[in-house]
PDB file of C-alpha atoms in Angstrom:
ATOM      1  CA  UNK A   1      82.728 101.298  97.152  1.00 71.00           C
ATOM      2  CA  UNK A   2      86.025 101.073  98.960  1.00 78.00           C
ATOM      3  CA  UNK A   3      87.794  98.012  99.962  1.00 83.00           C
ATOM      4  CA  UNK A   4      86.541  98.223 103.704  1.00 82.00           C
ATOM      5  CA  UNK A   5      82.869  98.530 102.402  1.00 81.00           C
ATOM      6  CA  UNK A   6      83.282  95.646 100.179  1.00 81.00           C
ATOM      7  CA  UNK A   7      84.718  93.636 102.781  1.00 83.00           C
ATOM      8  CA  UNK A   8      82.333  94.369 105.176  1.00 83.00           C
ATOM      9  CA  UNK A   9      79.009  93.470 102.909  1.00 81.00           C
ATOM     10  CA  UNK A  10      80.814  90.310 102.172  1.00 82.00           C
ATOM     11  CA  UNK A  11      79.957  89.084 105.635  1.00 82.00           C
ATOM     12  CA  UNK A  12      82.814  86.915 106.022  1.00 86.00           C
ATOM     13  CA  UNK A  13      85.699  86.300 108.505  1.00 90.00           C
ATOM     14  CA  UNK A  14      88.246  88.293 107.510  1.00 92.00           C
ATOM     15  CA  UNK A  15      91.776  87.834 108.928  1.00 95.00           C
ATOM     16  CA  UNK A  16      94.958  89.868 108.711  1.00 97.00           C
ATOM     17  CA  UNK A  17      98.138  88.431 107.864  1.00 97.00           C
ATOM     18  CA  UNK A  18     101.728  89.185 106.854  1.00 98.00           C
ATOM     19  CA  UNK A  19     103.503  87.801 103.930  1.00 98.00           C
ATOM     20  CA  UNK A  20     107.002  87.945 103.629  1.00 98.00           C
ATOM     21  CA  UNK A  21     109.177  89.014 100.468  1.00 97.00           C
ATOM     22  CA  UNK A  22     109.484  86.084  98.077  1.00 97.00           C
ATOM     23  CA  UNK A  23     106.699  84.071  99.417  1.00 97.00           C
ATOM     24  CA  UNK A  24     104.205  82.029  96.857  1.00 95.00           C
ATOM     25  CA  UNK A  25     100.819  82.983  97.832  1.00 94.00           C
ATOM     26  CA  UNK A  26      99.178  81.051  94.757  1.00 90.00           C
ATOM     27  CA  UNK A  27     100.678  78.609  92.609  1.00 89.00           C
ATOM     28  CA  UNK A  28     100.112  78.178  88.757  1.00 86.00           C
ATOM     29  CA  UNK A  29      97.744  74.919  87.985  1.00 85.00           C
ATOM     30  CA  UNK A  30      96.793  74.714  91.638  1.00 86.00           C
ATOM     31  CA  UNK A  31      93.766  75.249  93.507  1.00 82.00           C
ATOM     32  CA  UNK A  32      93.862  77.920  96.700  1.00 83.00           C
ATOM     33  CA  UNK A  33      91.276  78.275  98.971  1.00 86.00           C
ATOM     34  CA  UNK A  34      91.546  81.838  99.903  1.00 89.00           C
ATOM     35  CA  UNK A  35      91.165  85.459  98.596  1.00 90.00           C
ATOM     36  CA  UNK A  36      93.251  88.039  99.767  1.00 93.00           C
ATOM     37  CA  UNK A  37      93.219  92.127  99.381  1.00 93.00           C
ATOM     38  CA  UNK A  38      96.121  93.717  99.781  1.00 95.00           C
ATOM     39  CA  UNK A  39      96.673  96.544 102.457  1.00 96.00           C
ATOM     40  CA  UNK A  40     100.308  97.238 101.308  1.00 97.00           C
ATOM     41  CA  UNK A  41     103.130  95.872  99.666  1.00 97.00           C
ATOM     42  CA  UNK A  42     103.909  94.709  96.067  1.00 97.00           C
ATOM     43  CA  UNK A  43     103.377  91.201  94.589  1.00 97.00           C
ATOM     44  CA  UNK A  44     103.754  89.957  90.679  1.00 96.00           C
ATOM     45  CA  UNK A  45     101.582  87.403  89.007  1.00 92.00           C
ATOM     46  CA  UNK A  46     103.390  85.137  86.550  1.00 92.00           C
ATOM     47  CA  UNK A  47     102.294  82.770  83.963  1.00 87.00           C
ATOM     48  CA  UNK A  48     104.992  80.088  82.628  1.00 87.00           C
ATOM     49  CA  UNK A  49     107.720  81.920  85.069  1.00 88.00           C
ATOM     50  CA  UNK A  50     107.186  85.247  83.152  1.00 93.00           C
ATOM     51  CA  UNK A  51     105.869  88.070  84.815  1.00 95.00           C
ATOM     52  CA  UNK A  52     102.488  88.815  83.445  1.00 91.00           C
ATOM     53  CA  UNK A  53     101.923  91.875  85.849  1.00 93.00           C
ATOM     54  CA  UNK A  54     101.795  93.345  89.258  1.00 95.00           C
ATOM     55  CA  UNK A  55      99.341  93.714  92.220  1.00 94.00           C
ATOM     56  CA  UNK A  56      99.623  96.359  94.954  1.00 94.00           C
ATOM     57  CA  UNK A  57      97.294  98.141  97.296  1.00 93.00           C
ATOM     58  CA  UNK A  58      93.375  97.127  97.180  1.00 90.00           C
ATOM     59  CA  UNK A  59      94.001  94.553  94.310  1.00 91.00           C
ATOM     60  CA  UNK A  60      92.861  90.908  95.385  1.00 89.00           C
ATOM     61  CA  UNK A  61      94.735  87.326  95.003  1.00 90.00           C
ATOM     62  CA  UNK A  62      92.631  84.295  94.488  1.00 84.00           C
ATOM     63  CA  UNK A  63      90.441  85.413  91.763  1.00 77.00           C
ATOM     64  CA  UNK A  64      92.831  84.645  88.468  1.00 67.00           C
ATOM     65  CA  UNK A  65      90.964  81.307  88.351  1.00 60.00           C
ATOM     66  CA  UNK A  66      87.865  83.232  87.184  1.00 52.00           C
ATOM     67  CA  UNK A  67      89.709  85.409  84.689  1.00 47.00           C
ATOM     68  CA  UNK A  68      87.224  83.940  82.145  1.00 42.00           C
ATOM     69  CA  UNK A  69      84.383  84.842  84.171  1.00 40.00           C
ATOM     70  CA  UNK A  70      84.025  81.394  85.752  1.00 43.00           C
ATOM     71  CA  UNK A  71      82.767  81.766  89.292  1.00 44.00           C
ATOM     72  CA  UNK A  72      82.896  78.517  90.209  1.00 46.00           C
ATOM     73  CA  UNK A  73      84.748  77.811  93.387  1.00 48.00           C
ATOM     74  CA  UNK A  74      87.655  75.369  93.783  1.00 54.00           C
ATOM     75  CA  UNK A  75      88.952  76.331  89.944  1.00 66.00           C
ATOM     76  CA  UNK A  76      92.950  75.951  89.533  1.00 74.00           C
ATOM     77  CA  UNK A  77      94.757  79.081  89.380  1.00 80.00           C
ATOM     78  CA  UNK A  78      95.788  80.481  86.142  1.00 81.00           C
ATOM     79  CA  UNK A  79      98.712  82.556  87.917  1.00 86.00           C
ATOM     80  CA  UNK A  80     101.631  81.835  90.066  1.00 92.00           C
ATOM     81  CA  UNK A  81     101.378  85.000  92.925  1.00 94.00           C
ATOM     82  CA  UNK A  82     104.751  86.106  94.475  1.00 96.00           C
ATOM     83  CA  UNK A  83     105.211  88.592  96.916  1.00 98.00           C
ATOM     84  CA  UNK A  84     107.948  90.980  96.079  1.00 97.00           C
ATOM     85  CA  UNK A  85     108.109  93.207  99.287  1.00 97.00           C
ATOM     86  CA  UNK A  86     106.611  92.299 102.809  1.00 98.00           C
ATOM     87  CA  UNK A  87     103.068  92.165 101.761  1.00 98.00           C
ATOM     88  CA  UNK A  88      99.785  93.104 104.610  1.00 98.00           C
ATOM     89  CA  UNK A  89      96.567  91.773 103.518  1.00 97.00           C
ATOM     90  CA  UNK A  90      93.411  90.499 104.575  1.00 96.00           C
ATOM     91  CA  UNK A  91      92.413  87.172 103.661  1.00 95.00           C
ATOM     92  CA  UNK A  92      89.246  85.177 103.769  1.00 92.00           C
ATOM     93  CA  UNK A  93      87.794  82.027 102.803  1.00 89.00           C
ATOM     94  CA  UNK A  94      86.840  81.616  98.693  1.00 84.00           C
ATOM     95  CA  UNK A  95      84.301  79.163  99.437  1.00 78.00           C
ATOM     96  CA  UNK A  96      80.909  81.046  98.575  1.00 73.00           C
ATOM     97  CA  UNK A  97      82.542  84.770  98.677  1.00 78.00           C
ATOM     98  CA  UNK A  98      82.925  84.691  94.673  1.00 71.00           C
ATOM     99  CA  UNK A  99      79.061  84.319  94.272  1.00 73.00           C
ATOM    100  CA  UNK A 100      78.573  86.969  97.068  1.00 77.00           C
ATOM    101  CA  UNK A 101      80.909  89.597  95.336  1.00 75.00           C
ATOM    102  CA  UNK A 102      78.712  89.811  92.037  1.00 70.00           C
ATOM    103  CA  UNK A 103      75.265  89.518  93.964  1.00 73.00           C
ATOM    104  CA  UNK A 104      74.726  93.420  93.967  1.00 71.00           C
ATOM    105  CA  UNK A 105      75.759  96.331  91.548  1.00 73.00           C
ATOM    106  CA  UNK A 106      78.176  97.827  93.959  1.00 75.00           C
ATOM    107  CA  UNK A 107      79.908  94.636  94.924  1.00 75.00           C
ATOM    108  CA  UNK A 108      80.464  93.251  91.168  1.00 78.00           C
ATOM    109  CA  UNK A 109      81.451  96.760  89.928  1.00 79.00           C
ATOM    110  CA  UNK A 110      84.399  96.567  92.877  1.00 77.00           C
ATOM    111  CA  UNK A 111      85.183  93.078  91.826  1.00 77.00           C
ATOM    112  CA  UNK A 112      85.180  93.268  87.974  1.00 80.00           C
ATOM    113  CA  UNK A 113      86.887  96.369  87.758  1.00 82.00           C
ATOM    114  CA  UNK A 114      89.973  94.464  89.579  1.00 79.00           C
ATOM    115  CA  UNK A 115      89.562  91.772  86.915  1.00 80.00           C
ATOM    116  CA  UNK A 116      89.769  94.426  84.338  1.00 84.00           C
ATOM    117  CA  UNK A 117      92.678  95.967  85.735  1.00 83.00           C
ATOM    118  CA  UNK A 118      94.684  92.842  85.729  1.00 83.00           C
ATOM    119  CA  UNK A 119      93.534  91.919  81.933  1.00 85.00           C
ATOM    120  CA  UNK A 120      94.462  95.452  80.991  1.00 89.00           C
ATOM    121  CA  UNK A 121      98.067  94.481  82.255  1.00 89.00           C
ATOM    122  CA  UNK A 122      98.121  91.490  79.608  1.00 88.00           C
ATOM    123  CA  UNK A 123      97.223  93.936  76.939  1.00 91.00           C
ATOM    124  CA  UNK A 124     100.040  96.144  77.966  1.00 91.00           C
ATOM    125  CA  UNK A 125     102.547  93.580  77.984  1.00 91.00           C
ATOM    126  CA  UNK A 126     101.562  91.727  74.862  1.00 92.00           C
ATOM    127  CA  UNK A 127     102.093  95.656  73.361  1.00 93.00           C
ATOM    128  CA  UNK A 128     105.304  96.038  74.912  1.00 92.00           C
ATOM    129  CA  UNK A 129     106.732  92.469  73.484  1.00 93.00           C
ATOM    130  CA  UNK A 130     106.343  93.466  69.808  1.00 95.00           C
ATOM    131  CA  UNK A 131     109.132  96.067  70.052  1.00 95.00           C
ATOM    132  CA  UNK A 132     112.456  95.916  70.076  1.00 95.00           C
ATOM    133  CA  UNK A 133     114.318  95.198  73.812  1.00 93.00           C
ATOM    134  CA  UNK A 134     115.905  99.040  74.186  1.00 92.00           C
ATOM    135  CA  UNK A 135     111.889  99.905  73.165  1.00 94.00           C
ATOM    136  CA  UNK A 136     110.412  97.231  75.429  1.00 94.00           C
ATOM    137  CA  UNK A 137     112.587  98.721  78.362  1.00 94.00           C
ATOM    138  CA  UNK A 138     111.763 102.056  77.876  1.00 92.00           C
ATOM    139  CA  UNK A 139     107.967 101.209  77.681  1.00 93.00           C
ATOM    140  CA  UNK A 140     108.079  99.579  80.689  1.00 93.00           C
ATOM    141  CA  UNK A 141     109.918 102.050  82.624  1.00 93.00           C
ATOM    142  CA  UNK A 142     107.132 104.550  81.754  1.00 91.00           C
ATOM    143  CA  UNK A 143     104.230 102.229  82.399  1.00 92.00           C
ATOM    144  CA  UNK A 144     105.440 101.507  85.873  1.00 94.00           C
ATOM    145  CA  UNK A 145     106.587 104.886  86.757  1.00 93.00           C
ATOM    146  CA  UNK A 146     103.026 106.415  85.904  1.00 92.00           C
ATOM    147  CA  UNK A 147     101.338 103.672  87.648  1.00 93.00           C
ATOM    148  CA  UNK A 148     103.620 103.257  90.580  1.00 94.00           C
ATOM    149  CA  UNK A 149     106.113 105.901  90.773  1.00 95.00           C
ATOM    150  CA  UNK A 150     106.296 109.079  92.962  1.00 94.00           C
ATOM    151  CA  UNK A 151     107.652 112.347  91.945  1.00 93.00           C
ATOM    152  CA  UNK A 152     110.783 113.629  93.056  1.00 90.00           C
ATOM    153  CA  UNK A 153     112.855 116.780  91.887  1.00 85.00           C
ATOM    154  CA  UNK A 154     111.472 116.740  88.399  1.00 85.00           C
ATOM    155  CA  UNK A 155     111.729 112.828  88.014  1.00 92.00           C
ATOM    156  CA  UNK A 156     109.688 109.808  89.050  1.00 95.00           C
ATOM    157  CA  UNK A 157     111.114 107.384  91.629  1.00 96.00           C
ATOM    158  CA  UNK A 158     110.042 103.580  91.317  1.00 96.00           C
ATOM    159  CA  UNK A 159     109.421 101.740  94.253  1.00 96.00           C
ATOM    160  CA  UNK A 160     112.374  99.411  95.627  1.00 94.00           C
ATOM    161  CA  UNK A 161     110.019  96.368  94.552  1.00 95.00           C
ATOM    162  CA  UNK A 162     110.992  97.002  90.784  1.00 96.00           C
ATOM    163  CA  UNK A 163     114.355  95.791  90.371  1.00 94.00           C
ATOM    164  CA  UNK A 164     116.419  95.683  87.195  1.00 93.00           C
ATOM    165  CA  UNK A 165     116.080  91.568  87.582  1.00 94.00           C
ATOM    166  CA  UNK A 166     112.295  92.109  88.026  1.00 95.00           C
ATOM    167  CA  UNK A 167     111.963  94.519  85.011  1.00 95.00           C
ATOM    168  CA  UNK A 168     114.027  92.093  83.119  1.00 95.00           C
ATOM    169  CA  UNK A 169     111.776  89.044  83.978  1.00 96.00           C
ATOM    170  CA  UNK A 170     108.520  91.187  82.859  1.00 95.00           C
ATOM    171  CA  UNK A 171     109.834  92.572  79.425  1.00 94.00           C
ATOM    172  CA  UNK A 172     111.640  89.420  78.715  1.00 95.00           C
ATOM    173  CA  UNK A 173     114.898  90.451  78.174  1.00 95.00           C
ATOM    174  CA  UNK A 174     118.040  88.181  78.978  1.00 93.00           C
ATOM    175  CA  UNK A 175     120.019  89.137  82.010  1.00 90.00           C
ATOM    176  CA  UNK A 176     123.088  90.402  80.320  1.00 92.00           C
ATOM    177  CA  UNK A 177     120.912  92.293  77.789  1.00 94.00           C
ATOM    178  CA  UNK A 178     119.327  94.028  80.473  1.00 94.00           C
ATOM    179  CA  UNK A 179     121.881  95.289  82.533  1.00 92.00           C
ATOM    180  CA  UNK A 180     123.948  96.313  79.167  1.00 95.00           C
ATOM    181  CA  UNK A 181     120.672  98.485  78.197  1.00 95.00           C
ATOM    182  CA  UNK A 182     120.554  99.541  82.014  1.00 94.00           C
ATOM    183  CA  UNK A 183     124.391 100.873  81.931  1.00 94.00           C
ATOM    184  CA  UNK A 184     123.450 102.712  78.780  1.00 94.00           C
ATOM    185  CA  UNK A 185     120.799 104.553  80.028  1.00 93.00           C
ATOM    186  CA  UNK A 186     122.765 105.613  83.405  1.00 94.00           C
ATOM    187  CA  UNK A 187     125.462 106.933  81.287  1.00 94.00           C
ATOM    188  CA  UNK A 188     122.720 108.738  79.014  1.00 93.00           C
ATOM    189  CA  UNK A 189     121.323 110.341  82.318  1.00 92.00           C
ATOM    190  CA  UNK A 190     117.722 108.793  81.637  1.00 91.00           C
ATOM    191  CA  UNK A 191     117.482 106.760  84.711  1.00 93.00           C
ATOM    192  CA  UNK A 192     119.853 107.364  88.069  1.00 93.00           C
ATOM    193  CA  UNK A 193     120.371 104.766  90.938  1.00 92.00           C
ATOM    194  CA  UNK A 194     118.745 106.509  93.871  1.00 91.00           C
ATOM    195  CA  UNK A 195     119.613 104.754  97.323  1.00 90.00           C
ATOM    196  CA  UNK A 196     119.189 101.433  95.605  1.00 89.00           C
ATOM    197  CA  UNK A 197     115.928 102.663  93.561  1.00 93.00           C
ATOM    198  CA  UNK A 198     115.306 103.725  89.927  1.00 94.00           C
ATOM    199  CA  UNK A 199     114.672 107.360  89.158  1.00 94.00           C
ATOM    200  CA  UNK A 200     113.515 107.918  85.892  1.00 93.00           C
ATOM    201  CA  UNK A 201     114.486 111.456  84.705  1.00 90.00           C
ATOM    202  CA  UNK A 202     111.537 113.419  82.833  1.00 73.00           C
ATOM    203  CA  UNK A 203     112.435 115.177  79.613  1.00 66.00           C
ATOM    204  CA  UNK A 204     116.010 114.126  79.148  1.00 48.00           C
TER     205      UNK A 204
END
């Protein structure tokens, strides 16, 4: 089941909206009355001011209040969701929709596959945080490159959303240390700056 089939079978009123970069879609410990399905763009999801992971095309916002599989409407969000780029999304009221999402095998598979992806990002980050700062940065860049990057002349280019400051927050490295490590990686040729985007050089 793809995104459009999933939404069609929910039988809800869907609104297409555009969210500007830096817009807070959902705040931690506050109630959110909508579910959003991303059509394009990137968001981060944060807890205690640290980025836990990222959202992109086909991911859903507004279901972090049920990561423990509580399907009751109106629960408080466990995450703050912020747009990293301009985001185009489809929005519908949460009331009643969550229960509809799990009432058939096809819809529940789509829904829970999203939850599993978010939970995997928590696992990935917990592993990264056990490493040294240099190893955390290297591991994080590889993870983002494998997930979101695009091949370019023997390297992988990261979307503009993944700035040095965003990556530093994700791997919980202080800004000064991050910029030092970034300069060292530039000097060794492990990464390059390509028109404002990070280029991860392969086999270097």
